[in-house]
Amino acid sequence: MLSKISTKINLKTQTFNKIPVCEPLFLGRETDYVLDAVRSGWVSSKGPYLKKFEDQFSAFCGRPYGIATTSGTAALHLVLKALGIGKDDEVIVPDFTMVALLFAVLYCGAKPVFVDADPVTWNMDVSKIASKINPKTKAILAAHIYGHPCDMDPLLNLAKRHGLKVIEDAAEAHGALYKGKRVGGMGDISCFSFYGNKIITTGEGGMVVTGDAALAERCRYYGNLCFPMDATRQYRHEEVGYNYRMTNIQAALGLAQLENIDTLIQKKRDNAALYRQQLEKIEGLQLPPESKDAQSVFWMYGLVIDPKKIKPTRDRLCEFLAERGVETRPFFMPMHRQKMVAKEYANLEKDYPVSNLLSEFGFYLPSGAGLTSENIETVCEAIHAAIIS
Ligand SMILES: Cc1ncc(COP(=O)(O)O)c(C=O)c1O
């Protein structure tokens, strides 16, 4: 997935450097901490880096409890388990998102209920949630898509009125702000991913953060194979648990990344500003938003083309960019079209016009924090060439 910037591509007589869609950037003590963890012998899921990483990352989100996990998907599953969500329950989920949200709901035997996307922010359209709530609804799972915070205030008010839990999926948005508050610190409980392309990485990994001590304890319990929390190990288990524990080596990497998170976010924001300067004049190209209440971290720099105004199709445009060494990725496929639920949603196609449109006409550009201004210029020149040719 993460190719190297130095890869050369030959197009006829010209040679291009390949610009990857996203690579991790290690600016600080990553190798020191990882080597220290290995040398100390604390290589599994105990060790000093874990506690530091959990404490410091949860504090960064403004929450007292952090439970590090093997992935963002595991964090989502743990949260739903800890909230007691199961068969016959419904969970409200964005239709335009990454498949881990859908899977986590299905792991629990519950029913995902999808909500269409907002055409401007690409997040779940909060004004369309109320009509999906019924007595079976237990929680709203809100994702902050591509680094832009979801409109949390109306969502939190709605959830409060209906007695629903709010889970933030901030896998793509570490450090993003909504009305001055960091994402992950607004719902009842939140999940993060530290996959290699995320704002900070532990290789693979994730974290649950919350202000609720009892929920935090239940997450730790389920993620640690349901070993009793208050007794010596007797290998007696009352419930089915999961091994979702992060290792001390991963936490060492995460802690070093966290020490530079403000710089990494600033680089993403600077890259977004450079892209905007060079692309905003192209008619028919929708650029990533930043609403007045929000500070995005521009995890991925997405574009949506208007097919009435732009000649090449989205896929042809991406091919053209690939031929010039510019990696791209199409936007998510809507959840209601995923094979495991598509039959149930077959009659509801008309409920998801925005998410269908984003999926058909959206894609994202190289977005790593390590991009140079020359890289961004190359990408933008290729886009201009593709659109006017
Ligand atoms: C919004 C969202 N949630 C959850 C995940 C799952 O995280 P992981 O890949 O660490 O399991 C991702 C991963 O990209 C994501 O984008």
mmCIF file of C-alpha atoms and ligand atoms in Angstrom:
data_model
loop_
_atom_site.group_PDB
_atom_site.id
_atom_site.type_symbol
_atom_site.label_atom_id
_atom_site.label_comp_id
_atom_site.label_asym_id
_atom_site.label_seq_id
_atom_site.Cartn_x
_atom_site.Cartn_y
_atom_site.Cartn_z
ATOM 1 C CA MET A 1 0.000 0.000 0.000
ATOM 2 C CA LEU A 2 2.680 2.465 0.973
ATOM 3 C CA SER A 3 5.022 2.776 -1.972
ATOM 4 C CA LYS A 4 8.256 4.753 -1.902
ATOM 5 C CA ILE A 5 8.524 8.306 -3.214
ATOM 6 C CA SER A 6 11.683 7.395 -5.115
ATOM 7 C CA THR A 7 9.967 4.896 -7.489
ATOM 8 C CA LYS A 8 10.554 6.001 -11.101
ATOM 9 C CA ILE A 9 7.910 5.786 -13.804
ATOM 10 C CA ASN A 10 8.619 5.962 -17.529
ATOM 11 C CA LEU A 11 6.039 7.551 -19.790
ATOM 12 C CA LYS A 12 7.339 7.599 -23.360
ATOM 13 C CA THR A 13 10.543 9.624 -23.053
ATOM 14 C CA GLN A 14 9.804 11.358 -19.757
ATOM 15 C CA THR A 15 10.605 9.935 -16.330
ATOM 16 C CA PHE A 16 8.422 10.771 -13.371
ATOM 17 C CA ASN A 17 8.941 10.263 -9.669
ATOM 18 C CA LYS A 18 6.020 8.347 -8.258
ATOM 19 C CA ILE A 19 4.056 10.369 -5.715
ATOM 20 C CA PRO A 20 2.319 7.957 -3.318
ATOM 21 C CA VAL A 21 -1.146 8.590 -2.017
ATOM 22 C CA CYS A 22 0.060 8.525 1.586
ATOM 23 C CA GLU A 23 3.188 7.567 3.479
ATOM 24 C CA PRO A 24 3.948 7.814 7.195
ATOM 25 C CA LEU A 25 6.330 10.552 8.306
ATOM 26 C CA PHE A 26 8.741 9.909 11.180
ATOM 27 C CA LEU A 27 10.133 13.197 12.476
ATOM 28 C CA GLY A 28 11.241 12.349 15.994
ATOM 29 C CA ARG A 29 12.182 9.539 18.332
ATOM 30 C CA GLU A 30 10.357 6.675 16.575
ATOM 31 C CA THR A 31 13.381 4.396 16.085
ATOM 32 C CA ASP A 32 14.812 5.216 19.552
ATOM 33 C CA TYR A 33 11.584 4.300 21.318
ATOM 34 C CA VAL A 34 10.935 1.165 19.265
ATOM 35 C CA LEU A 35 14.505 -0.062 19.814
ATOM 36 C CA ASP A 36 14.198 0.721 23.497
ATOM 37 C CA ALA A 37 10.983 -1.313 23.713
ATOM 38 C CA VAL A 38 12.629 -4.269 21.964
ATOM 39 C CA ARG A 39 15.786 -4.075 24.087
ATOM 40 C CA SER A 40 13.754 -3.860 27.294
ATOM 41 C CA GLY A 41 12.096 -7.195 26.524
ATOM 42 C CA TRP A 42 8.600 -5.644 26.872
ATOM 43 C CA VAL A 43 7.433 -6.667 23.425
ATOM 44 C CA SER A 44 3.884 -7.858 24.100
ATOM 45 C CA SER A 45 0.938 -6.018 25.583
ATOM 46 C CA LYS A 46 2.536 -4.896 28.826
ATOM 47 C CA GLY A 47 5.209 -2.251 29.233
ATOM 48 C CA PRO A 48 5.743 1.413 29.976
ATOM 49 C CA TYR A 49 5.105 2.757 26.460
ATOM 50 C CA LEU A 50 1.541 1.432 26.482
ATOM 51 C CA LYS A 51 0.507 3.341 29.571
ATOM 52 C CA LYS A 52 2.235 6.514 28.384
ATOM 53 C CA PHE A 53 0.658 6.281 24.938
ATOM 54 C CA GLU A 54 -2.821 5.571 26.331
ATOM 55 C CA ASP A 55 -2.586 8.359 28.907
ATOM 56 C CA GLN A 56 -1.110 10.946 26.563
ATOM 57 C CA PHE A 57 -3.318 10.219 23.561
ATOM 58 C CA SER A 58 -6.538 10.190 25.615
ATOM 59 C CA ALA A 59 -5.432 13.448 27.281
ATOM 60 C CA PHE A 60 -4.817 14.909 23.798
ATOM 61 C CA CYS A 61 -8.501 14.153 23.094
ATOM 62 C CA GLY A 62 -9.556 15.663 26.426
ATOM 63 C CA ARG A 63 -10.568 12.311 27.921
ATOM 64 C CA PRO A 64 -9.190 10.519 30.994
ATOM 65 C CA TYR A 65 -9.327 6.911 29.695
ATOM 66 C CA GLY A 66 -7.594 5.317 26.719
ATOM 67 C CA ILE A 67 -7.546 1.629 25.762
ATOM 68 C CA ALA A 68 -5.065 0.787 23.011
ATOM 69 C CA THR A 69 -6.174 -1.900 20.554
ATOM 70 C CA THR A 70 -4.889 -3.915 17.612
ATOM 71 C CA SER A 71 -6.793 -1.787 15.069
ATOM 72 C CA GLY A 72 -9.470 0.835 14.604
ATOM 73 C CA THR A 73 -11.884 -1.932 13.611
ATOM 74 C CA ALA A 74 -11.186 -3.740 16.899
ATOM 75 C CA ALA A 75 -11.769 -0.476 18.788
ATOM 76 C CA LEU A 76 -15.193 -0.092 17.111
ATOM 77 C CA HIS A 77 -16.139 -3.685 17.915
ATOM 78 C CA LEU A 78 -15.056 -3.314 21.557
ATOM 79 C CA VAL A 79 -17.080 -0.136 21.991
ATOM 80 C CA LEU A 80 -20.258 -1.723 20.636
ATOM 81 C CA LYS A 81 -19.695 -4.784 22.873
ATOM 82 C CA ALA A 82 -19.065 -2.590 25.898
ATOM 83 C CA LEU A 83 -22.291 -0.672 25.183
ATOM 84 C CA GLY A 84 -24.152 -3.997 25.180
ATOM 85 C CA ILE A 85 -25.253 -3.724 21.559
ATOM 86 C CA GLY A 86 -26.476 -7.035 20.139
ATOM 87 C CA LYS A 87 -29.177 -8.854 18.257
ATOM 88 C CA ASP A 88 -32.352 -6.849 17.524
ATOM 89 C CA ASP A 89 -30.571 -3.541 18.193
ATOM 90 C CA GLU A 90 -30.083 -0.912 15.512
ATOM 91 C CA VAL A 91 -27.111 1.408 15.118
ATOM 92 C CA ILE A 92 -27.172 4.517 12.940
ATOM 93 C CA VAL A 93 -24.130 4.631 10.649
ATOM 94 C CA PRO A 94 -23.054 6.934 7.790
ATOM 95 C CA ASP A 95 -23.658 5.445 4.355
ATOM 96 C CA PHE A 96 -20.522 7.107 3.015
ATOM 97 C CA THR A 97 -17.680 5.728 5.104
ATOM 98 C CA MET A 98 -15.118 2.971 5.453
ATOM 99 C CA VAL A 99 -16.451 -0.567 5.813
ATOM 100 C CA ALA A 100 -15.097 -1.137 9.361
ATOM 101 C CA LEU A 101 -18.126 0.666 10.844
ATOM 102 C CA LEU A 102 -20.534 -1.657 9.067
ATOM 103 C CA PHE A 103 -18.508 -4.732 10.039
ATOM 104 C CA ALA A 104 -18.341 -3.770 13.719
ATOM 105 C CA VAL A 105 -22.155 -3.523 13.845
ATOM 106 C CA LEU A 106 -22.491 -6.871 12.044
ATOM 107 C CA TYR A 107 -19.957 -8.552 14.409
ATOM 108 C CA CYS A 108 -22.421 -7.769 17.225
ATOM 109 C CA GLY A 109 -25.384 -9.222 15.335
ATOM 110 C CA ALA A 110 -27.033 -5.786 15.266
ATOM 111 C CA LYS A 111 -28.584 -3.963 12.317
ATOM 112 C CA PRO A 112 -26.795 -1.036 10.636
ATOM 113 C CA VAL A 113 -29.142 1.761 9.552
ATOM 114 C CA PHE A 114 -27.483 4.021 7.002
ATOM 115 C CA VAL A 115 -27.824 7.785 6.668
ATOM 116 C CA ASP A 116 -26.950 9.651 3.459
ATOM 117 C CA ALA A 117 -23.978 12.032 3.267
ATOM 118 C CA ASP A 118 -23.985 15.824 3.374
ATOM 119 C CA PRO A 119 -23.046 17.156 -0.086
ATOM 120 C CA VAL A 120 -20.724 19.832 1.339
ATOM 121 C CA THR A 121 -18.865 18.150 4.215
ATOM 122 C CA TRP A 122 -19.249 14.523 2.982
ATOM 123 C CA ASN A 123 -20.031 13.520 6.587
ATOM 124 C CA MET A 124 -23.304 11.940 7.686
ATOM 125 C CA ASP A 125 -26.150 14.425 7.023
ATOM 126 C CA VAL A 126 -27.260 15.056 10.596
ATOM 127 C CA SER A 127 -30.628 16.473 9.463
ATOM 128 C CA LYS A 128 -31.504 13.028 8.074
ATOM 129 C CA ILE A 129 -30.881 11.035 11.279
ATOM 130 C CA ALA A 130 -34.152 11.700 13.152
ATOM 131 C CA SER A 131 -36.314 9.867 10.609
ATOM 132 C CA LYS A 132 -34.202 6.707 11.094
ATOM 133 C CA ILE A 133 -34.688 6.503 14.871
ATOM 134 C CA ASN A 134 -37.127 3.921 16.245
ATOM 135 C CA PRO A 135 -37.459 1.975 19.523
ATOM 136 C CA LYS A 136 -34.735 -0.477 18.428
ATOM 137 C CA THR A 137 -32.144 2.271 17.881
ATOM 138 C CA LYS A 138 -29.413 2.165 20.526
ATOM 139 C CA ALA A 139 -26.584 4.342 19.249
ATOM 140 C CA ILE A 140 -25.375 6.765 16.607
ATOM 141 C CA LEU A 141 -21.950 5.975 15.177
ATOM 142 C CA ALA A 142 -20.644 9.196 13.625
ATOM 143 C CA ALA A 143 -17.463 9.264 11.552
ATOM 144 C CA HIS A 144 -15.385 12.385 10.832
ATOM 145 C CA ILE A 145 -14.779 11.708 7.155
ATOM 146 C CA TYR A 146 -11.415 12.512 5.540
ATOM 147 C CA GLY A 147 -10.426 14.616 8.558
ATOM 148 C CA HIS A 148 -13.411 16.987 8.708
ATOM 149 C CA PRO A 149 -15.472 16.908 11.923
ATOM 150 C CA CYS A 150 -19.084 15.863 11.741
ATOM 151 C CA ASP A 151 -21.659 18.463 12.850
ATOM 152 C CA MET A 152 -21.711 17.263 16.454
ATOM 153 C CA ASP A 153 -23.984 19.695 18.321
ATOM 154 C CA PRO A 154 -27.279 18.836 16.582
ATOM 155 C CA LEU A 155 -26.267 15.168 16.611
ATOM 156 C CA LEU A 156 -25.565 15.200 20.372
ATOM 157 C CA ASN A 157 -28.844 17.052 21.066
ATOM 158 C CA LEU A 158 -30.828 14.562 19.024
ATOM 159 C CA ALA A 159 -29.147 11.615 20.765
ATOM 160 C CA LYS A 160 -29.868 13.147 24.163
ATOM 161 C CA ARG A 161 -33.554 13.631 23.338
ATOM 162 C CA HIS A 162 -33.848 9.962 22.326
ATOM 163 C CA GLY A 163 -31.563 8.493 25.013
ATOM 164 C CA LEU A 164 -29.051 7.199 22.446
ATOM 165 C CA LYS A 165 -25.329 6.669 22.917
ATOM 166 C CA VAL A 166 -22.991 8.606 20.613
ATOM 167 C CA ILE A 167 -19.845 6.932 19.336
ATOM 168 C CA GLU A 168 -17.351 9.056 17.428
ATOM 169 C CA ASP A 169 -15.262 7.264 14.828
ATOM 170 C CA ALA A 170 -12.298 9.613 14.606
ATOM 171 C CA ALA A 171 -10.065 7.128 12.748
ATOM 172 C CA GLU A 172 -9.413 9.719 10.036
ATOM 173 C CA ALA A 173 -9.365 12.894 12.076
ATOM 174 C CA HIS A 174 -6.934 12.902 15.042
ATOM 175 C CA GLY A 175 -6.688 16.474 16.279
ATOM 176 C CA ALA A 176 -9.496 17.959 14.152
ATOM 177 C CA LEU A 177 -11.525 20.627 15.945
ATOM 178 C CA TYR A 178 -15.267 21.226 16.163
ATOM 179 C CA LYS A 179 -16.138 24.552 17.809
ATOM 180 C CA GLY A 180 -12.689 24.455 19.398
ATOM 181 C CA LYS A 181 -13.098 20.910 20.794
ATOM 182 C CA ARG A 182 -10.953 18.028 19.610
ATOM 183 C CA VAL A 183 -12.753 15.139 17.945
ATOM 184 C CA GLY A 184 -12.921 12.059 20.115
ATOM 185 C CA GLY A 185 -13.820 14.197 23.108
ATOM 186 C CA MET A 186 -17.477 14.916 22.392
ATOM 187 C CA GLY A 187 -19.426 11.631 22.222
ATOM 188 C CA ASP A 188 -19.880 9.043 24.987
ATOM 189 C CA ILE A 189 -16.978 7.060 23.631
ATOM 190 C CA SER A 190 -14.680 7.314 20.600
ATOM 191 C CA CYS A 191 -12.459 5.194 18.367
ATOM 192 C CA PHE A 192 -9.238 5.925 16.526
ATOM 193 C CA SER A 193 -7.093 4.016 14.028
ATOM 194 C CA PHE A 194 -3.300 4.184 13.831
ATOM 195 C CA TYR A 195 -2.936 2.360 10.512
ATOM 196 C CA GLY A 196 0.105 3.400 8.430
ATOM 197 C CA ASN A 197 -1.757 6.100 6.496
ATOM 198 C CA LYS A 198 -3.390 7.764 9.506
ATOM 199 C CA ILE A 199 -2.477 11.143 11.046
ATOM 200 C CA ILE A 200 -0.227 9.246 13.462
ATOM 201 C CA THR A 201 0.599 5.563 13.150
ATOM 202 C CA THR A 202 1.580 2.533 15.193
ATOM 203 C CA GLY A 203 1.826 0.347 12.050
ATOM 204 C CA GLU A 204 -1.492 -1.322 12.798
ATOM 205 C CA GLY A 205 -3.413 -0.219 15.871
ATOM 206 C CA GLY A 206 -6.256 1.733 17.368
ATOM 207 C CA MET A 207 -7.579 3.258 20.568
ATOM 208 C CA VAL A 208 -10.828 3.705 22.447
ATOM 209 C CA VAL A 209 -11.054 6.942 24.441
ATOM 210 C CA THR A 210 -13.785 7.909 26.853
ATOM 211 C CA GLY A 211 -14.654 9.865 29.965
ATOM 212 C CA ASP A 212 -16.781 7.017 31.305
ATOM 213 C CA ALA A 213 -14.799 4.851 33.751
ATOM 214 C CA ALA A 214 -17.236 1.918 33.655
ATOM 215 C CA LEU A 215 -17.297 1.824 29.838
ATOM 216 C CA ALA A 216 -13.494 2.048 29.743
ATOM 217 C CA GLU A 217 -13.249 -0.917 32.091
ATOM 218 C CA ARG A 218 -15.659 -2.976 29.965
ATOM 219 C CA CYS A 219 -13.631 -2.211 26.825
ATOM 220 C CA ARG A 220 -10.445 -3.339 28.532
ATOM 221 C CA TYR A 221 -12.177 -6.460 29.805
ATOM 222 C CA TYR A 222 -13.573 -7.557 26.425
ATOM 223 C CA GLY A 223 -10.344 -6.683 24.625
ATOM 224 C CA ASN A 224 -8.314 -8.748 27.086
ATOM 225 C CA LEU A 225 -10.125 -12.060 26.541
ATOM 226 C CA CYS A 226 -12.517 -11.322 29.426
ATOM 227 C CA PHE A 227 -9.858 -12.091 32.006
ATOM 228 C CA PRO A 228 -11.452 -11.043 35.320
ATOM 229 C CA MET A 229 -10.268 -7.535 36.144
ATOM 230 C CA ASP A 230 -10.248 -7.840 39.910
ATOM 231 C CA ALA A 231 -8.799 -11.298 40.566
ATOM 232 C CA THR A 232 -5.545 -13.157 40.125
ATOM 233 C CA ARG A 233 -5.355 -15.204 36.925
ATOM 234 C CA GLN A 234 -7.276 -18.411 37.345
ATOM 235 C CA TYR A 235 -8.208 -18.831 33.728
ATOM 236 C CA ARG A 236 -11.882 -18.708 34.589
ATOM 237 C CA HIS A 237 -13.830 -16.671 32.000
ATOM 238 C CA GLU A 238 -17.472 -15.683 32.361
ATOM 239 C CA GLU A 239 -17.944 -14.360 28.811
ATOM 240 C CA VAL A 240 -16.513 -14.589 25.310
ATOM 241 C CA GLY A 241 -13.719 -12.045 24.884
ATOM 242 C CA TYR A 242 -11.265 -10.948 22.217
ATOM 243 C CA ASN A 243 -7.527 -10.443 22.104
ATOM 244 C CA TYR A 244 -7.419 -6.851 20.860
ATOM 245 C CA ARG A 245 -4.326 -5.790 22.832
ATOM 246 C CA MET A 246 -1.771 -3.428 21.327
ATOM 247 C CA THR A 247 1.908 -4.247 21.900
ATOM 248 C CA ASN A 248 4.428 -2.115 23.764
ATOM 249 C CA ILE A 249 6.476 -1.901 20.525
ATOM 250 C CA GLN A 250 3.526 -0.388 18.660
ATOM 251 C CA ALA A 251 2.852 1.991 21.546
ATOM 252 C CA ALA A 252 6.514 3.087 21.456
ATOM 253 C CA LEU A 253 6.068 4.083 17.815
ATOM 254 C CA GLY A 254 2.759 5.765 18.625
ATOM 255 C CA LEU A 255 4.195 7.779 21.500
ATOM 256 C CA ALA A 256 7.008 9.141 19.314
ATOM 257 C CA GLN A 257 4.459 10.044 16.629
ATOM 258 C CA LEU A 258 2.231 11.723 19.200
ATOM 259 C CA GLU A 259 5.132 13.953 20.280
ATOM 260 C CA ASN A 260 4.988 15.518 16.792
ATOM 261 C CA ILE A 261 1.267 15.400 16.113
ATOM 262 C CA ASP A 262 0.862 19.185 15.935
ATOM 263 C CA THR A 263 3.591 19.420 13.277
ATOM 264 C CA LEU A 264 2.094 16.518 11.309
ATOM 265 C CA ILE A 265 -1.342 18.155 11.342
ATOM 266 C CA GLN A 266 0.095 21.528 10.344
ATOM 267 C CA LYS A 267 1.823 19.886 7.376
ATOM 268 C CA LYS A 268 -1.486 18.371 6.254
ATOM 269 C CA ARG A 269 -3.169 21.760 6.582
ATOM 270 C CA ASP A 270 -0.375 23.508 4.678
ATOM 271 C CA ASN A 271 -0.617 20.908 1.891
ATOM 272 C CA ALA A 272 -4.369 21.456 1.711
ATOM 273 C CA ALA A 273 -3.842 25.217 1.384
ATOM 274 C CA LEU A 274 -1.355 24.666 -1.478
ATOM 275 C CA TYR A 275 -3.742 22.329 -3.281
ATOM 276 C CA ARG A 276 -6.584 24.837 -2.860
ATOM 277 C CA GLN A 277 -4.497 27.699 -4.283
ATOM 278 C CA GLN A 278 -3.709 25.689 -7.405
ATOM 279 C CA LEU A 279 -7.046 23.958 -7.975
ATOM 280 C CA GLU A 280 -9.796 26.314 -6.839
ATOM 281 C CA LYS A 281 -10.134 28.035 -10.205
ATOM 282 C CA ILE A 282 -11.002 24.817 -12.038
ATOM 283 C CA GLU A 283 -14.698 24.919 -12.782
ATOM 284 C CA GLY A 284 -16.539 21.737 -11.885
ATOM 285 C CA LEU A 285 -14.046 20.538 -9.276
ATOM 286 C CA GLN A 286 -15.328 20.399 -5.686
ATOM 287 C CA LEU A 287 -12.504 20.703 -3.139
ATOM 288 C CA PRO A 288 -12.478 19.506 0.504
ATOM 289 C CA PRO A 289 -14.571 21.726 2.736
ATOM 290 C CA GLU A 290 -13.789 23.445 5.981
ATOM 291 C CA SER A 291 -16.983 24.688 7.595
ATOM 292 C CA LYS A 292 -16.919 27.739 9.823
ATOM 293 C CA ASP A 293 -17.212 25.673 13.029
ATOM 294 C CA ALA A 294 -14.492 23.256 12.012
ATOM 295 C CA GLN A 295 -10.774 22.880 11.696
ATOM 296 C CA SER A 296 -10.081 19.929 9.422
ATOM 297 C CA VAL A 297 -6.879 17.888 9.469
ATOM 298 C CA PHE A 298 -7.342 17.066 5.744
ATOM 299 C CA TRP A 299 -6.444 13.407 6.291
ATOM 300 C CA MET A 300 -7.008 12.776 2.586
ATOM 301 C CA TYR A 301 -7.339 15.554 0.037
ATOM 302 C CA GLY A 302 -10.524 14.592 -1.801
ATOM 303 C CA LEU A 303 -11.959 15.987 -5.039
ATOM 304 C CA VAL A 304 -15.381 15.510 -6.563
ATOM 305 C CA ILE A 305 -15.813 16.201 -10.253
ATOM 306 C CA ASP A 306 -18.950 17.576 -11.853
ATOM 307 C CA PRO A 307 -19.367 15.416 -14.972
ATOM 308 C CA LYS A 308 -21.298 18.199 -16.731
ATOM 309 C CA LYS A 309 -18.304 20.524 -16.503
ATOM 310 C CA ILE A 310 -15.299 18.197 -16.599
ATOM 311 C CA LYS A 311 -14.659 16.070 -19.656
ATOM 312 C CA PRO A 312 -12.598 13.084 -18.559
ATOM 313 C CA THR A 313 -14.475 10.680 -16.329
ATOM 314 C CA ARG A 314 -13.220 10.230 -12.762
ATOM 315 C CA ASP A 315 -11.597 6.912 -13.689
ATOM 316 C CA ARG A 316 -9.956 8.291 -16.840
ATOM 317 C CA LEU A 317 -8.646 11.264 -14.874
ATOM 318 C CA CYS A 318 -7.121 8.905 -12.272
ATOM 319 C CA GLU A 319 -5.550 6.798 -15.055
ATOM 320 C CA PHE A 320 -4.052 9.923 -16.593
ATOM 321 C CA LEU A 321 -2.595 10.891 -13.203
ATOM 322 C CA ALA A 322 -1.260 7.359 -12.647
ATOM 323 C CA GLU A 323 0.535 7.520 -16.005
ATOM 324 C CA ARG A 324 2.303 10.603 -14.646
ATOM 325 C CA GLY A 325 3.256 8.914 -11.383
ATOM 326 C CA VAL A 326 0.471 10.430 -9.295
ATOM 327 C CA GLU A 327 -1.274 7.859 -7.119
ATOM 328 C CA THR A 328 -4.956 8.375 -6.327
ATOM 329 C CA ARG A 329 -7.770 6.378 -4.739
ATOM 330 C CA PRO A 330 -11.475 6.445 -5.517
ATOM 331 C CA PHE A 331 -13.846 7.526 -2.738
ATOM 332 C CA PHE A 332 -15.586 4.906 -0.569
ATOM 333 C CA MET A 333 -18.253 2.653 -1.963
ATOM 334 C CA PRO A 334 -21.555 3.364 -0.146
ATOM 335 C CA MET A 335 -22.330 0.960 2.687
ATOM 336 C CA HIS A 336 -25.827 0.120 1.414
ATOM 337 C CA ARG A 337 -24.220 -1.338 -1.730
ATOM 338 C CA GLN A 338 -21.846 -3.683 0.133
ATOM 339 C CA LYS A 339 -22.655 -7.265 -0.732
ATOM 340 C CA MET A 340 -23.483 -8.482 2.774
ATOM 341 C CA VAL A 341 -26.322 -5.949 3.211
ATOM 342 C CA ALA A 342 -27.155 -4.949 -0.386
ATOM 343 C CA LYS A 343 -30.263 -7.158 -0.629
ATOM 344 C CA GLU A 344 -31.854 -5.490 2.380
ATOM 345 C CA TYR A 345 -31.143 -2.046 0.959
ATOM 346 C CA ALA A 346 -32.015 -2.783 -2.689
ATOM 347 C CA ASN A 347 -35.283 -0.827 -2.479
ATOM 348 C CA LEU A 348 -33.701 2.136 -0.757
ATOM 349 C CA GLU A 349 -31.300 3.329 -3.492
ATOM 350 C CA LYS A 350 -33.163 6.645 -3.706
ATOM 351 C CA ASP A 351 -32.369 7.340 -0.031
ATOM 352 C CA TYR A 352 -28.650 7.759 -0.772
ATOM 353 C CA PRO A 353 -28.227 10.174 -3.700
ATOM 354 C CA VAL A 354 -25.284 12.056 -2.182
ATOM 355 C CA SER A 355 -23.314 9.052 -1.070
ATOM 356 C CA ASN A 356 -23.880 7.420 -4.493
ATOM 357 C CA LEU A 357 -22.682 10.563 -6.240
ATOM 358 C CA LEU A 358 -19.577 10.912 -4.043
ATOM 359 C CA SER A 359 -18.688 7.311 -4.679
ATOM 360 C CA GLU A 360 -19.061 7.729 -8.447
ATOM 361 C CA PHE A 361 -17.300 11.078 -8.910
ATOM 362 C CA GLY A 362 -14.936 11.417 -5.925
ATOM 363 C CA PHE A 363 -11.291 10.474 -5.505
ATOM 364 C CA TYR A 364 -8.362 11.633 -3.445
ATOM 365 C CA LEU A 365 -4.913 12.923 -4.250
ATOM 366 C CA PRO A 366 -1.527 12.252 -2.619
ATOM 367 C CA SER A 367 -2.019 13.498 0.931
ATOM 368 C CA GLY A 368 0.932 12.405 3.100
ATOM 369 C CA ALA A 369 2.369 14.902 5.578
ATOM 370 C CA GLY A 370 5.767 14.432 3.906
ATOM 371 C CA LEU A 371 4.704 15.822 0.500
ATOM 372 C CA THR A 372 6.834 18.701 -0.741
ATOM 373 C CA SER A 373 5.464 21.814 -2.439
ATOM 374 C CA GLU A 374 7.112 20.512 -5.659
ATOM 375 C CA ASN A 375 5.138 17.250 -5.313
ATOM 376 C CA ILE A 376 1.925 19.231 -4.977
ATOM 377 C CA GLU A 377 2.806 21.384 -7.967
ATOM 378 C CA THR A 378 3.436 18.243 -10.050
ATOM 379 C CA VAL A 379 0.076 16.791 -9.032
ATOM 380 C CA CYS A 380 -1.769 20.035 -9.830
ATOM 381 C CA GLU A 381 -0.042 20.457 -13.187
ATOM 382 C CA ALA A 382 -1.096 16.915 -14.101
ATOM 383 C CA ILE A 383 -4.699 17.692 -13.112
ATOM 384 C CA HIS A 384 -4.741 20.890 -15.172
ATOM 385 C CA ALA A 385 -3.267 18.992 -18.144
ATOM 386 C CA ALA A 386 -5.840 16.196 -17.829
ATOM 387 C CA ILE A 387 -8.788 18.558 -17.591
ATOM 388 C CA ILE A 388 -7.906 20.876 -20.445
ATOM 389 C CA SER A 389 -6.532 18.177 -22.801
HETATM 390 C C1 LIG B 1 -13.502 5.916 9.413
HETATM 391 C C2 LIG B 1 -12.699 4.662 9.677
HETATM 392 N N1 LIG B 1 -13.072 3.877 10.694
HETATM 393 C C3 LIG B 1 -12.385 2.756 10.994
HETATM 394 C C4 LIG B 1 -11.288 2.369 10.287
HETATM 395 C C5 LIG B 1 -10.621 1.077 10.612
HETATM 396 O O1 LIG B 1 -9.349 1.222 11.112
HETATM 397 P P1 LIG B 1 -8.274 0.035 10.975
HETATM 398 O O2 LIG B 1 -7.846 -0.012 9.569
HETATM 399 O O3 LIG B 1 -7.195 0.452 11.927
HETATM 400 O O4 LIG B 1 -8.968 -1.223 11.416
HETATM 401 C C6 LIG B 1 -10.834 3.179 9.239
HETATM 402 C C7 LIG B 1 -9.622 2.813 8.488
HETATM 403 O O5 LIG B 1 -9.221 3.387 7.520
HETATM 404 C C8 LIG B 1 -11.569 4.339 8.906
HETATM 405 O O6 LIG B 1 -11.206 5.138 7.886
#
